[in-house]
């Protein structure tokens, strides 16, 4: 009896749906290589909903705030100079369980190890030129969206096709 109750609880949690927002950046190499449209097309066709977008030059202070968790690591200085070296396309995408879905489409951190069909695999070779950023956890998504966008830049909207993408 206790076991089946546990199993039921597990099942409920594993199928839990949460509407999430995730920050996506087309990094300077992606912008320079003309891949903004390619990246947007992949998320659009997967069914995610665009909530905000801006094309911008990243300041030193924003770069440092965004990558604070990596301060002190050997690649930190290179990471900051890379992200501030040319404009980025910053976006917020929304869906049920958006964070995991977007990370899956993005691929793993090192392009050489990411799965075929992912953005990092299909367009990249090196970790220091991995084209794209995506929030890694729902809490990170919330923090990063708030860091990069003002509340009034986030557009709450529904699409006519939402019922054909989302079951609930
Ligand atoms: P991700 O971008 O997949 O979330 P991360 O948060 O661990 O990866 O690191 C942020 C960025 O830092 C990553 O996109 C590229 C760079 N980076 C991470 N690990 C690295 C490493 N071992 N050598 C060089 N750059 C690295
Ligand atoms: Mg990360």
PDB file of N, CA and C and ligand atoms in Angstrom, residues 27 67 69-70 75 79 103 108-110 120 127-128 130 132-134 136, ligand 1:
ATOM      1  N   UNK A  27      25.238  34.189 -29.097  1.00  0.00           N
ATOM      2  CA  UNK A  27      26.483  34.845 -28.683  1.00  0.00           C
ATOM      3  C   UNK A  27      27.157  35.533 -29.885  1.00  0.00           C
ATOM      4  N   UNK A  67      27.806  35.924 -15.691  1.00  0.00           N
ATOM      5  CA  UNK A  67      28.718  34.792 -15.512  1.00  0.00           C
ATOM      6  C   UNK A  67      29.362  34.760 -14.116  1.00  0.00           C
ATOM      7  N   UNK A  69      28.894  33.019 -11.552  1.00  0.00           N
ATOM      8  CA  UNK A  69      29.203  31.672 -11.011  1.00  0.00           C
ATOM      9  C   UNK A  69      30.550  31.136 -11.512  1.00  0.00           C
ATOM     10  N   UNK A  70      31.055  31.709 -12.621  1.00  0.00           N
ATOM     11  CA  UNK A  70      32.306  31.206 -13.196  1.00  0.00           C
ATOM     12  C   UNK A  70      33.532  32.047 -12.820  1.00  0.00           C
ATOM     13  N   UNK A  75      38.823  29.796 -17.485  1.00  0.00           N
ATOM     14  CA  UNK A  75      38.272  30.312 -18.743  1.00  0.00           C
ATOM     15  C   UNK A  75      37.470  31.602 -18.560  1.00  0.00           C
ATOM     16  N   UNK A  79      35.909  34.152 -21.362  1.00  0.00           N
ATOM     17  CA  UNK A  79      34.446  34.126 -21.482  1.00  0.00           C
ATOM     18  C   UNK A  79      33.878  35.551 -21.486  1.00  0.00           C
ATOM     19  N   UNK A 103      17.576  23.611 -23.467  1.00  0.00           N
ATOM     20  CA  UNK A 103      18.929  23.052 -23.276  1.00  0.00           C
ATOM     21  C   UNK A 103      19.145  21.846 -24.200  1.00  0.00           C
ATOM     22  N   UNK A 108      25.077  20.062 -25.485  1.00  0.00           N
ATOM     23  CA  UNK A 108      25.932  20.185 -24.309  1.00  0.00           C
ATOM     24  C   UNK A 108      27.016  21.249 -24.525  1.00  0.00           C
ATOM     25  N   UNK A 109      27.607  21.672 -23.406  1.00  0.00           N
ATOM     26  CA  UNK A 109      28.493  22.845 -23.396  1.00  0.00           C
ATOM     27  C   UNK A 109      29.608  22.763 -24.447  1.00  0.00           C
ATOM     28  N   UNK A 110      30.201  21.591 -24.575  1.00  0.00           N
ATOM     29  CA  UNK A 110      31.291  21.427 -25.554  1.00  0.00           C
ATOM     30  C   UNK A 110      30.715  20.923 -26.885  1.00  0.00           C
ATOM     31  N   UNK A 120      24.664  23.470 -30.984  1.00  0.00           N
ATOM     32  CA  UNK A 120      26.114  23.507 -30.753  1.00  0.00           C
ATOM     33  C   UNK A 120      26.838  22.468 -31.603  1.00  0.00           C
ATOM     34  N   UNK A 127      34.500  24.853 -27.333  1.00  0.00           N
ATOM     35  CA  UNK A 127      33.733  25.326 -26.183  1.00  0.00           C
ATOM     36  C   UNK A 127      33.764  26.860 -26.064  1.00  0.00           C
ATOM     37  N   UNK A 128      34.864  27.459 -26.485  1.00  0.00           N
ATOM     38  CA  UNK A 128      34.991  28.919 -26.413  1.00  0.00           C
ATOM     39  C   UNK A 128      34.282  29.650 -27.540  1.00  0.00           C
ATOM     40  N   UNK A 130      30.857  28.482 -28.596  1.00  0.00           N
ATOM     41  CA  UNK A 130      29.727  27.541 -28.639  1.00  0.00           C
ATOM     42  C   UNK A 130      28.385  28.196 -28.942  1.00  0.00           C
ATOM     43  N   UNK A 132      25.830  29.886 -28.361  1.00  0.00           N
ATOM     44  CA  UNK A 132      24.523  30.144 -27.760  1.00  0.00           C
ATOM     45  C   UNK A 132      24.563  29.915 -26.256  1.00  0.00           C
ATOM     46  N   UNK A 133      23.778  30.695 -25.539  1.00  0.00           N
ATOM     47  CA  UNK A 133      23.598  30.481 -24.103  1.00  0.00           C
ATOM     48  C   UNK A 133      22.140  30.122 -23.855  1.00  0.00           C
ATOM     49  N   UNK A 134      21.915  29.244 -22.893  1.00  0.00           N
ATOM     50  CA  UNK A 134      20.547  28.968 -22.440  1.00  0.00           C
ATOM     51  C   UNK A 134      20.574  28.680 -20.950  1.00  0.00           C
ATOM     52  N   UNK A 136      20.202  27.145 -17.350  1.00  0.00           N
ATOM     53  CA  UNK A 136      20.381  25.714 -17.064  1.00  0.00           C
ATOM     54  C   UNK A 136      19.371  25.106 -16.101  1.00  0.00           C
TER      55      UNK A 136
HETATM   56  P1  LIG B   1      26.663  26.315 -20.501  1.00  0.00           P
HETATM   57  O1  LIG B   1      26.902  27.514 -21.399  1.00  0.00           O
HETATM   58  O2  LIG B   1      26.433  25.069 -21.307  1.00  0.00           O
HETATM   59  O3  LIG B   1      25.587  26.553 -19.482  1.00  0.00           O
HETATM   60  P2  LIG B   1      28.576  26.634 -18.343  1.00  0.00           P
HETATM   61  O4  LIG B   1      27.540  27.451 -17.639  1.00  0.00           O
HETATM   62  O5  LIG B   1      29.227  25.534 -17.602  1.00  0.00           O
HETATM   63  O6  LIG B   1      28.015  26.035 -19.718  1.00  0.00           O
HETATM   64  O7  LIG B   1      29.744  27.610 -18.831  1.00  0.00           O
HETATM   65  C1  LIG B   1      29.449  28.866 -19.389  1.00  0.00           C
HETATM   66  C2  LIG B   1      30.314  29.054 -20.606  1.00  0.00           C
HETATM   67  O8  LIG B   1      31.692  29.057 -20.199  1.00  0.00           O
HETATM   68  C3  LIG B   1      30.216  27.964 -21.656  1.00  0.00           C
HETATM   69  O9  LIG B   1      29.148  28.174 -22.552  1.00  0.00           O
HETATM   70  C4  LIG B   1      31.543  28.064 -22.323  1.00  0.00           C
HETATM   71  C5  LIG B   1      32.482  28.436 -21.201  1.00  0.00           C
HETATM   72  N1  LIG B   1      33.110  27.245 -20.631  1.00  0.00           N
HETATM   73  C6  LIG B   1      32.563  26.341 -19.794  1.00  0.00           C
HETATM   74  N2  LIG B   1      33.414  25.365 -19.487  1.00  0.00           N
HETATM   75  C7  LIG B   1      34.552  25.663 -20.152  1.00  0.00           C
HETATM   76  C8  LIG B   1      35.808  25.039 -20.250  1.00  0.00           C
HETATM   77  N3  LIG B   1      36.083  23.900 -19.618  1.00  0.00           N
HETATM   78  N4  LIG B   1      36.761  25.619 -21.048  1.00  0.00           N
HETATM   79  C9  LIG B   1      36.493  26.768 -21.697  1.00  0.00           C
HETATM   80  N5  LIG B   1      35.318  27.410 -21.653  1.00  0.00           N
HETATM   81  C10 LIG B   1      34.358  26.863 -20.884  1.00  0.00           C
END
